[in-house]
Short mmCIF file of C-alpha atoms and ligand atoms in Angstrom, two decimals:
data_model
loop_
_atom_site.label_atom_id
_atom_site.label_comp_id
_atom_site.label_asym_id
_atom_site.label_seq_id
_atom_site.Cartn_x
_atom_site.Cartn_y
_atom_site.Cartn_z
CA MET E 1 26.55 19.95 -19.77
CA HIS E 2 26.12 18.63 -16.04
CA ARG E 3 27.06 14.62 -15.36
CA PRO E 4 24.29 12.50 -16.62
CA GLU E 5 21.64 11.76 -13.89
CA ARG E 6 20.85 8.27 -12.99
CA PHE E 7 17.74 7.81 -11.13
CA ARG E 8 18.08 4.27 -9.19
CA LEU E 9 16.69 3.00 -5.95
CA HIS E 10 20.12 2.01 -5.01
CA ALA E 11 20.74 5.61 -4.52
CA PRO E 12 17.77 7.70 -4.20
CA ARG E 13 19.06 10.95 -3.03
CA SER E 14 20.09 12.04 -6.72
CA PHE E 15 16.72 11.82 -8.12
CA LEU E 16 15.15 13.66 -5.24
CA ALA E 17 17.82 16.33 -5.13
CA TRP E 18 17.46 16.68 -8.96
CA LEU E 19 13.92 17.00 -8.72
CA GLU E 20 13.96 19.47 -5.77
CA HIS E 21 16.06 21.74 -8.12
CA ALA E 22 13.53 21.33 -11.06
CA VAL E 23 10.65 22.18 -8.72
CA ALA E 24 12.37 25.15 -7.68
CA THR E 25 13.03 26.30 -11.13
CA GLY E 26 9.75 25.20 -12.22
CA GLU E 27 11.33 23.12 -15.18
CA ALA E 28 13.02 19.55 -15.47
CA ASN E 29 15.32 19.11 -18.20
CA LEU E 30 14.91 15.41 -19.45
CA ASP E 31 18.19 15.85 -21.49
CA GLU E 32 20.23 15.50 -17.92
CA VAL E 33 18.72 12.18 -17.42
CA SER E 34 20.42 8.88 -18.46
CA VAL E 35 18.96 6.33 -16.66
CA ALA E 36 15.42 6.57 -14.57
CA GLU E 37 13.87 3.56 -12.81
CA VAL E 38 10.22 3.69 -12.85
CA TRP E 39 9.83 5.16 -9.33
CA ALA E 40 11.70 8.22 -10.54
CA LEU E 41 9.77 8.35 -13.59
CA ALA E 42 6.30 8.27 -11.39
CA GLY E 43 7.52 11.01 -9.27
CA LEU E 44 8.41 13.14 -11.99
CA ALA E 45 5.14 12.45 -13.99
CA VAL E 46 3.08 13.00 -11.12
CA LEU E 47 4.37 16.57 -10.82
CA ALA E 48 4.28 17.28 -14.58
CA ARG E 49 0.61 16.37 -15.02
CA LYS E 50 -1.38 18.95 -16.68
CA ASN E 51 -3.31 21.07 -14.13
CA GLY E 52 -3.81 24.28 -16.14
CA GLY E 53 -1.42 26.03 -13.87
CA ASP E 54 1.54 25.24 -11.81
CA GLU E 55 2.89 21.68 -13.02
CA LEU E 56 6.40 20.99 -13.47
CA ARG E 57 7.32 22.04 -17.08
CA LEU E 58 9.52 19.41 -18.93
CA SER E 59 12.11 20.49 -21.49
CA GLY E 60 14.57 18.70 -23.48
CA GLY E 61 14.15 16.16 -25.94
CA GLY E 62 14.84 13.35 -23.81
CA ASP E 63 16.67 11.21 -26.40
CA ARG E 64 18.48 9.21 -24.11
CA ALA E 65 17.69 5.85 -23.21
CA ALA E 66 15.98 6.90 -19.92
CA MET E 67 13.59 8.89 -21.54
CA ARG E 68 12.93 6.64 -24.41
CA PHE E 69 11.87 4.19 -22.00
CA ALA E 70 9.77 6.66 -20.25
CA HIS E 71 7.97 7.46 -23.40
CA ALA E 72 7.42 3.59 -24.03
CA VAL E 73 5.92 3.20 -20.75
CA GLY E 74 3.16 5.67 -20.99
CA PHE E 75 5.00 8.75 -19.29
CA ASP E 76 3.56 11.02 -21.91
CA GLU E 77 -0.17 9.87 -21.43
CA VAL E 78 -0.04 10.12 -17.58
CA VAL E 79 1.31 13.95 -18.23
CA ALA E 80 -1.08 14.87 -20.82
CA GLY E 81 -4.12 13.46 -18.68
CA GLN E 82 -5.14 10.25 -20.13
CA GLY E 83 -5.22 7.07 -18.22
CA GLY E 84 -1.76 5.67 -19.23
CA LEU E 85 -0.37 2.68 -20.57
CA SER E 86 -0.25 -0.94 -19.63
CA GLY E 87 3.01 -1.85 -20.74
CA GLU E 88 4.81 -4.85 -21.64
CA ALA E 89 4.21 -7.94 -20.11
CA GLY E 90 6.76 -9.45 -18.14
CA GLN E 91 8.91 -6.28 -17.68
CA THR E 92 7.63 -2.91 -17.04
CA VAL E 93 3.93 -2.05 -16.35
CA GLY E 94 2.99 1.46 -17.91
CA LEU E 95 2.47 4.58 -15.97
CA ARG E 96 -1.14 4.91 -14.79
CA ARG E 97 -3.49 7.48 -13.17
CA VAL E 98 -5.72 6.29 -10.46
CA MET E 99 -8.63 8.45 -8.97
CA ALA E 100 -10.92 6.15 -7.44
CA ILE E 101 -10.97 3.71 -4.73
CA ASP E 102 -13.27 0.95 -6.42
CA VAL E 103 -10.78 0.42 -9.25
CA VAL E 104 -7.73 -0.06 -7.11
CA GLU E 105 -8.07 -3.74 -6.81
CA GLY E 106 -8.72 -4.41 -10.49
CA ILE E 107 -5.38 -2.45 -11.53
CA ALA E 108 -3.46 -4.19 -8.76
CA ARG E 109 -4.42 -7.63 -10.04
CA GLU E 110 -3.74 -6.58 -13.48
CA ILE E 111 -0.31 -5.03 -12.68
CA ALA E 112 0.96 -7.99 -10.67
CA ARG E 113 -0.25 -10.31 -13.34
CA MET E 114 1.67 -8.34 -15.97
CA LEU E 115 4.91 -8.53 -13.95
CA LEU E 116 4.49 -12.26 -12.89
CA PRO E 117 3.14 -14.31 -15.83
CA GLU E 118 1.80 -17.60 -15.25
CA GLU E 119 4.74 -19.34 -14.34
CA GLU E 120 5.48 -17.34 -11.39
CA GLU E 121 5.03 -18.36 -7.91
CA ASP E 122 1.40 -17.16 -6.90
CA GLU E 123 2.88 -16.33 -3.44
CA THR E 124 4.74 -13.56 -4.91
CA LEU E 125 1.73 -12.30 -6.78
CA ARG E 126 -0.39 -12.01 -3.38
CA SER E 127 2.16 -10.02 -1.62
CA LEU E 128 2.62 -7.87 -4.66
CA ILE E 129 -1.20 -7.27 -4.91
CA TYR E 130 -1.49 -6.42 -1.39
CA VAL E 131 1.46 -3.67 -1.64
CA LEU E 132 -0.20 -1.97 -4.75
CA VAL E 133 -3.77 -2.02 -3.07
CA GLU E 134 -2.75 -0.60 0.10
CA LEU E 135 -0.39 2.13 -1.65
CA MET E 136 -2.94 3.32 -4.16
CA ARG E 137 -5.83 3.38 -1.53
CA ASN E 138 -3.39 5.40 0.85
CA ALA E 139 -2.93 7.96 -2.00
CA VAL E 140 -6.54 8.19 -3.01
CA GLN E 141 -7.68 8.39 0.37
CA HIS E 142 -5.41 10.43 2.33
CA SER E 143 -3.72 12.89 -0.16
CA GLY E 144 -6.16 15.03 -1.25
CA ASP E 145 -4.74 15.46 -4.60
CA PRO E 146 -7.61 16.17 -6.93
CA LEU E 147 -5.90 14.40 -9.77
CA GLY E 148 -5.58 11.19 -7.94
CA CYS E 149 -2.04 9.20 -8.05
CA VAL E 150 0.13 7.56 -10.63
CA VAL E 151 1.14 3.93 -10.50
CA ALA E 152 3.74 1.93 -11.99
CA ALA E 153 5.69 -1.35 -11.58
CA GLN E 154 9.01 -2.57 -13.09
CA ARG E 155 10.59 -5.85 -12.89
CA MET E 156 14.50 -5.71 -12.41
CA ASP E 157 15.90 -9.14 -13.48
CA ALA E 158 19.07 -10.77 -11.99
CA GLY E 159 22.06 -9.13 -13.62
CA PHE E 160 20.18 -5.89 -15.00
CA ARG E 161 21.80 -2.67 -13.47
CA GLY E 162 23.58 -4.08 -10.32
CA TYR E 163 20.72 -6.39 -9.25
CA GLU E 164 21.85 -9.62 -8.07
CA ARG E 165 18.63 -11.34 -7.66
CA SER E 166 15.32 -10.31 -9.67
CA ALA E 167 13.44 -8.09 -8.04
CA VAL E 168 10.13 -6.10 -8.82
CA GLN E 169 9.80 -2.58 -7.89
CA VAL E 170 6.39 -0.69 -7.43
CA VAL E 171 5.61 3.14 -7.19
CA VAL E 172 2.62 5.21 -6.08
CA ALA E 173 3.07 8.93 -6.18
CA ASP E 174 0.70 11.99 -5.57
CA ALA E 175 1.18 15.46 -5.28
CA GLY E 176 -1.08 15.89 -2.39
CA MET E 177 -0.73 17.19 1.08
CA GLY E 178 1.89 14.82 2.60
CA VAL E 179 2.01 12.55 5.48
CA LEU E 180 2.54 15.29 7.84
CA GLU E 181 -0.43 17.26 7.40
CA ALA E 182 -2.84 14.16 6.95
CA LEU E 183 -1.71 12.78 10.37
CA GLY E 184 -1.84 16.27 11.99
CA ALA E 185 -5.63 15.86 11.78
CA THR E 186 -5.34 13.59 14.86
CA TYR E 187 -1.85 14.11 15.84
CA PRO E 188 -1.74 17.71 16.18
CA ASP E 189 1.21 17.95 18.35
CA LEU E 190 3.22 16.30 15.42
CA SER E 191 5.15 19.18 13.94
CA ASP E 192 8.12 17.42 12.33
CA ALA E 193 7.99 15.56 8.87
CA GLU E 194 10.52 13.05 9.87
CA ALA E 195 8.43 12.22 13.04
CA ALA E 196 5.33 11.77 11.04
CA LEU E 197 6.69 9.46 8.74
CA VAL E 198 7.93 7.28 11.77
CA LYS E 199 4.50 7.69 13.19
CA ALA E 200 2.52 6.56 10.18
CA LEU E 201 4.75 3.08 10.09
CA GLN E 202 3.31 2.22 13.53
CA PRO E 203 0.17 -0.03 13.80
CA HIS E 204 -3.08 1.85 14.44
CA VAL E 205 -1.78 5.29 13.61
CA SER E 206 -4.08 7.11 11.23
CA GLY E 207 -5.10 10.65 10.22
CA SER E 208 -8.69 9.23 10.65
CA PHE E 209 -8.68 8.46 14.26
CA GLY E 210 -6.80 9.51 17.48
CA PRO E 211 -4.51 7.98 19.50
CA GLY E 212 -5.47 5.23 21.81
CA ARG E 213 -8.14 3.75 19.51
CA THR E 214 -7.52 0.97 17.13
CA GLY E 215 -9.60 2.03 14.35
CA SER E 216 -12.62 4.11 12.82
CA ALA E 217 -14.96 2.63 10.62
CA PHE E 218 -12.88 2.80 7.48
CA ASN E 219 -9.02 2.57 8.68
CA ALA E 220 -7.05 0.73 10.88
CA GLY E 221 -3.90 2.46 10.50
CA MET E 222 -2.33 -0.77 9.34
CA GLY E 223 -1.42 -0.19 5.78
CA LEU E 224 1.78 1.27 6.07
CA PHE E 225 2.75 -0.93 9.00
CA PHE E 226 2.08 -4.09 6.98
CA ILE E 227 4.05 -2.85 4.17
CA SER E 228 6.94 -1.66 6.17
CA GLU E 229 7.08 -5.06 7.97
CA MET E 230 6.93 -6.74 4.87
CA ALA E 231 9.92 -4.94 3.42
CA LYS E 232 12.11 -6.24 6.42
CA LEU E 233 10.82 -9.75 6.20
CA THR E 234 11.29 -10.03 2.33
CA THR E 235 14.69 -8.15 2.57
CA GLY E 236 13.00 -5.35 0.44
CA ARG E 237 13.25 -1.86 0.28
CA LEU E 238 10.60 0.93 1.03
CA LEU E 239 11.11 4.53 0.27
CA VAL E 240 8.69 6.81 1.67
CA ALA E 241 9.13 10.56 0.60
CA SER E 242 6.74 13.11 1.62
CA ARG E 243 6.75 16.84 2.23
CA GLY E 244 9.44 17.78 4.28
CA ALA E 245 11.23 14.22 4.92
CA ALA E 246 12.33 11.24 3.11
CA LEU E 247 12.70 7.92 4.77
CA LEU E 248 14.56 4.64 3.53
CA LEU E 249 14.03 1.16 5.16
CA ARG E 250 16.39 -1.82 4.02
CA GLY E 251 15.29 -5.15 5.05
CA GLY E 252 18.21 -7.20 6.34
CA ALA E 253 18.65 -11.09 6.50
CA GLY E 254 17.08 -11.59 9.62
CA TYR E 255 13.41 -10.14 10.37
CA GLU E 256 14.72 -7.65 13.12
CA GLN E 257 17.74 -6.77 10.91
CA ARG E 258 16.34 -3.74 9.25
CA ARG E 259 17.95 -0.32 8.55
CA LEU E 260 15.67 2.66 8.60
CA SER E 261 17.45 6.00 7.72
CA PHE E 262 16.55 9.47 6.71
CA LEU E 263 17.40 10.90 3.61
CA ARG E 264 18.54 14.20 5.57
CA GLN E 265 17.27 17.36 3.59
CA ARG E 266 15.42 15.16 0.97
CA SER E 267 11.78 15.30 0.26
CA PHE E 268 9.09 15.42 -2.30
CA PRO E 269 6.30 17.70 -2.95
CA GLY E 270 3.53 15.08 -2.41
CA THR E 271 4.04 11.55 -1.28
CA LEU E 272 5.92 8.94 -3.09
CA VAL E 273 6.35 5.48 -1.99
CA THR E 274 8.23 2.73 -3.69
CA PHE E 275 8.54 -0.83 -2.69
CA GLU E 276 10.87 -3.47 -4.00
CA PHE E 277 11.23 -6.69 -3.04
CA PRO E 278 13.30 -9.89 -4.43
CA LEU E 279 11.12 -12.33 -6.60
CA ASP E 280 12.22 -15.03 -4.77
CA GLU E 281 11.89 -13.87 -1.36
CA VAL E 282 8.27 -14.52 -0.66
CA LYS E 283 7.93 -18.17 -0.17
CA ASP E 284 4.65 -18.03 1.82
CA HIS E 285 2.32 -15.01 1.97
CA ALA E 286 0.12 -16.58 4.17
CA ALA E 287 3.01 -17.03 6.70
CA LEU E 288 4.24 -13.25 6.18
CA ILE E 289 0.98 -12.08 7.14
CA GLU E 290 1.02 -14.14 10.18
CA THR E 291 4.27 -12.86 11.17
CA ILE E 292 3.25 -9.41 10.97
CA SER E 293 -0.19 -9.71 12.64
CA ALA E 294 1.54 -11.44 15.45
CA LYS E 295 3.68 -8.42 15.95
CA ALA E 296 0.89 -6.07 15.51
CA GLN E 297 -1.00 -8.12 18.34
CA GLN E 298 2.01 -7.75 20.53
CA ARG E 299 1.66 -3.99 20.42
CA THR E 300 -1.97 -3.90 20.81
CA PRO E 301 -2.83 -6.20 23.71
CA GLU E 302 -6.17 -8.06 23.53
CA ARG E 303 -8.74 -6.62 25.80
CA ASN E 304 -11.22 -9.30 26.08
CA THR E 305 -10.88 -13.17 25.76
CA SER E 306 -14.40 -14.14 24.86
CA ALA E 307 -14.35 -14.42 20.98
CA TRP E 308 -17.39 -13.93 18.91
CA VAL E 309 -15.82 -14.48 15.52
CA ARG E 310 -16.21 -18.25 14.79
CA PHE E 311 -14.24 -19.89 11.94
CA GLU E 312 -16.67 -22.49 11.25
CA PRO E 313 -19.94 -23.00 9.22
CA PRO E 314 -22.99 -21.29 10.32
CA PRO E 315 -25.98 -22.84 11.51
CA ASP E 316 -28.73 -23.53 8.78
CA GLY E 317 -30.52 -20.15 7.81
CA THR E 318 -27.98 -17.84 8.86
CA PHE E 319 -27.44 -14.61 6.60
CA SER E 320 -24.41 -15.38 4.86
CA TYR E 321 -22.61 -12.46 2.89
CA LEU E 322 -20.29 -13.38 -0.01
CA VAL E 323 -17.34 -11.21 0.31
CA ARG E 324 -15.61 -11.69 -2.93
CA THR E 325 -18.30 -9.48 -4.64
CA ILE E 326 -16.84 -6.40 -3.01
CA ALA E 327 -13.11 -7.31 -2.71
CA GLU E 328 -10.86 -4.63 -1.77
CA ASP E 329 -13.49 -1.92 -2.11
CA VAL E 330 -13.13 -0.37 1.58
CA GLU E 331 -16.00 1.79 1.06
CA GLN E 332 -18.62 -0.96 -0.04
CA ALA E 333 -16.90 -2.92 2.95
CA ALA E 334 -17.95 -0.04 5.15
CA LEU E 335 -21.38 0.00 3.72
CA VAL E 336 -22.17 -3.58 3.90
CA SER E 337 -20.65 -3.71 7.19
CA ARG E 338 -23.26 -1.18 8.29
CA ASP E 339 -26.31 -2.13 6.30
CA GLN E 340 -25.97 -5.99 6.10
CA LEU E 341 -23.74 -6.95 9.42
CA GLN E 342 -24.55 -4.27 11.85
CA LYS E 343 -27.96 -4.13 11.53
CA ARG E 344 -28.35 -7.90 11.81
CA LEU E 345 -26.14 -8.02 14.92
CA PHE E 346 -28.09 -5.25 16.88
CA ALA E 347 -31.31 -7.24 16.19
CA ARG E 348 -29.52 -10.11 17.72
CA GLU E 349 -29.14 -11.98 14.42
CA ALA E 350 -25.94 -13.96 13.78
CA VAL E 351 -24.29 -13.37 10.50
CA ALA E 352 -21.81 -15.03 8.01
CA LEU E 353 -19.29 -14.11 5.83
CA ASP E 354 -18.10 -16.24 3.22
CA PHE E 355 -14.54 -15.77 2.00
CA ARG E 356 -14.44 -17.96 -0.89
CA HIS E 357 -12.36 -17.26 -4.19
CA MET E 358 -10.54 -14.46 -1.86
CA ASP E 359 -6.70 -15.13 -2.06
CA VAL E 360 -5.62 -11.79 -0.73
CA CYS E 361 -7.46 -9.41 1.58
CA THR E 362 -5.49 -6.20 3.03
CA GLN E 363 -5.78 -5.56 6.50
CA SER E 364 -7.50 -2.31 5.71
CA PHE E 365 -10.06 -4.10 3.87
CA LEU E 366 -10.80 -6.44 6.65
CA HIS E 367 -10.94 -4.03 8.90
CA ALA E 368 -13.35 -1.69 7.14
CA LEU E 369 -15.49 -5.03 6.70
CA LEU E 370 -15.20 -6.26 10.30
CA PHE E 371 -14.37 -3.73 13.06
CA GLU E 372 -17.39 -2.41 13.91
CA ALA E 373 -19.34 -5.23 13.42
CA VAL E 374 -16.84 -7.40 15.73
CA ARG E 375 -17.54 -4.74 18.20
CA ILE E 376 -21.20 -5.03 18.16
CA SER E 377 -21.06 -8.57 18.10
CA TRP E 378 -19.12 -8.72 21.24
CA ALA E 379 -21.19 -6.22 22.90
CA VAL E 380 -24.46 -8.22 21.99
CA GLN E 381 -22.99 -11.46 22.47
CA VAL E 382 -24.14 -12.84 18.94
CA PRO E 383 -21.69 -14.70 16.66
CA ILE E 384 -19.97 -13.64 13.43
CA TYR E 385 -19.23 -16.92 11.48
CA VAL E 386 -16.41 -16.97 9.00
CA GLU E 387 -16.38 -19.32 6.38
CA ASN E 388 -13.94 -20.67 3.43
CA ALA E 389 -11.21 -18.09 4.59
CA ALA E 390 -7.82 -18.80 3.05
CA PRO E 391 -5.07 -19.20 5.71
CA SER E 392 -3.72 -15.41 5.43
CA VAL E 393 -7.21 -14.14 5.50
CA ARG E 394 -7.98 -16.07 8.52
CA THR E 395 -4.99 -14.60 10.37
CA GLY E 396 -6.10 -11.01 9.19
CA ILE E 397 -9.70 -11.52 10.61
CA ALA E 398 -8.33 -12.89 13.95
CA LEU E 399 -6.22 -9.80 14.28
CA VAL E 400 -9.06 -7.33 13.72
CA ASP E 401 -11.04 -9.39 16.03
CA ALA E 402 -8.27 -9.32 18.78
CA TYR E 403 -8.20 -5.41 18.86
CA ALA E 404 -11.57 -4.63 18.16
CA ARG E 405 -13.02 -6.32 21.03
CA GLY E 406 -14.18 -3.88 23.69
CA GLY E 407 -11.58 -1.34 22.32
N1 LIG C 501 -0.38 9.28 0.16
C1 LIG C 501 -0.69 9.69 1.58
N2 LIG C 501 -0.73 11.18 1.41
C2 LIG C 501 -1.07 11.91 2.72
N3 LIG C 501 -1.09 11.15 3.77
C3 LIG C 501 -0.75 9.70 3.81
C4 LIG C 501 -0.68 9.04 2.50
N4 LIG C 501 -0.45 7.80 3.03
C5 LIG C 501 -0.47 7.62 4.25
N5 LIG C 501 -0.81 8.77 4.63
C6 LIG C 501 -0.97 9.13 6.34
O1 LIG C 501 -0.44 8.26 6.91
C7 LIG C 501 -1.43 7.49 7.65
C8 LIG C 501 -1.28 5.82 8.03
O2 LIG C 501 -1.34 5.21 6.84
P1 LIG C 501 -1.83 3.72 6.81
O3 LIG C 501 -1.74 3.19 5.48
O4 LIG C 501 -0.58 3.06 7.57
O5 LIG C 501 -3.11 3.83 7.71
P2 LIG C 501 -4.56 4.06 7.29
O6 LIG C 501 -4.57 4.31 5.82
O7 LIG C 501 -5.21 5.51 8.01
O8 LIG C 501 -5.60 2.89 7.47
P3 LIG C 501 -5.70 1.57 6.75
O9 LIG C 501 -4.51 1.51 5.93
O10 LIG C 501 -5.45 0.58 7.72
O11 LIG C 501 -6.91 1.69 5.85
C9 LIG C 501 -2.58 7.59 7.12
O12 LIG C 501 -3.85 7.58 8.13
C10 LIG C 501 -2.45 9.13 6.88
O13 LIG C 501 -2.72 10.33 7.46
MG1 LIG C 502 -3.72 2.95 4.40
#
């Protein structure tokens, strides 16, 4: 028998290589696995999901600790086609299937709360929700995987398996088309999977709109940019493995000290994204968002100076929309934008958005809600008022405002 396999984010190649071999033979022998962090379990589960055909077959009893852990966290349920388990509060969050956009925010909040029970800093919680939402949404929106994606998370306490500081690891995996093909819709010249991964991490790069634009009604191309910058700012790690390439980003002590490397010859038959960051690193979620927004703004120069987004209470009688009712549902956001905001703006009527009770807003959500509306508001010179926005939310709105105007 081979040396037992250890699947850890410290050394991500070994899982990807083992999996490649398993996929080639159609069978994964769980008896070979002695340690498996949750990112690897999600990657394995997503390929073993029953689909009535070419799924990866699992063999071996999996008696070792790794597979006992897998069974405990809902691996079998996900493979069999059930939703999954919710896992143990405070340690690991069970593997789950996610198939629709409208459940993403609720699941992200639930996972974050389980990993970081009450006593933890809310700042870390916000950043964790942010990352989970963006990654699940990407898989559901872009992968084309009819079975959706698998999400899981694990908390690594200091002292556990070489972790010097307590950290959280989250993973979202799908067995879909991969980033190269998804981006190919708008970047047909891209032929190399590594180049596609690098491209996807840049701001305003998306499979839903072409080069030179800053957004479509749905996407800003900001999700992976924000996440990779968060990894840098929090000394975290980001692994993106997607058909034909695998990239590992390690945040350093200083913001710009990042190390981006390719795991040559390694890949994943779908897209697997793992994000890990030390728990004590996020001291101020709003400051993180502010730094990242500033960087995005440098890359997408403002084209117009007269701002029609106003961070002040609207005049009496202004139509005001309570954003919390559609939190993180980008499809609803695009509809509200069209039916509630754009229509009124076209009729030269000011509108207001009330962001009370929204402590986290991903950039993609703000984009879907505001991008077209800001462009119209600028064109017709009618203001959009923004009320009760938390600092990080306000920063995100200002960013959309800056790149949408006139663009
Ligand atoms: N799981 C995935 N499967 C296939 N392609 C993906 C996946 N995740 C991301 N991509 C590709 O990478 C591109 C960039 O992703 P990113 O999250 O940065 O932007 P976006 O999703 O297009 O826009 P936004 O996140 O602002 O809504 C996507 O448009 C898509 O082409
Ligand atoms: Mg996205």
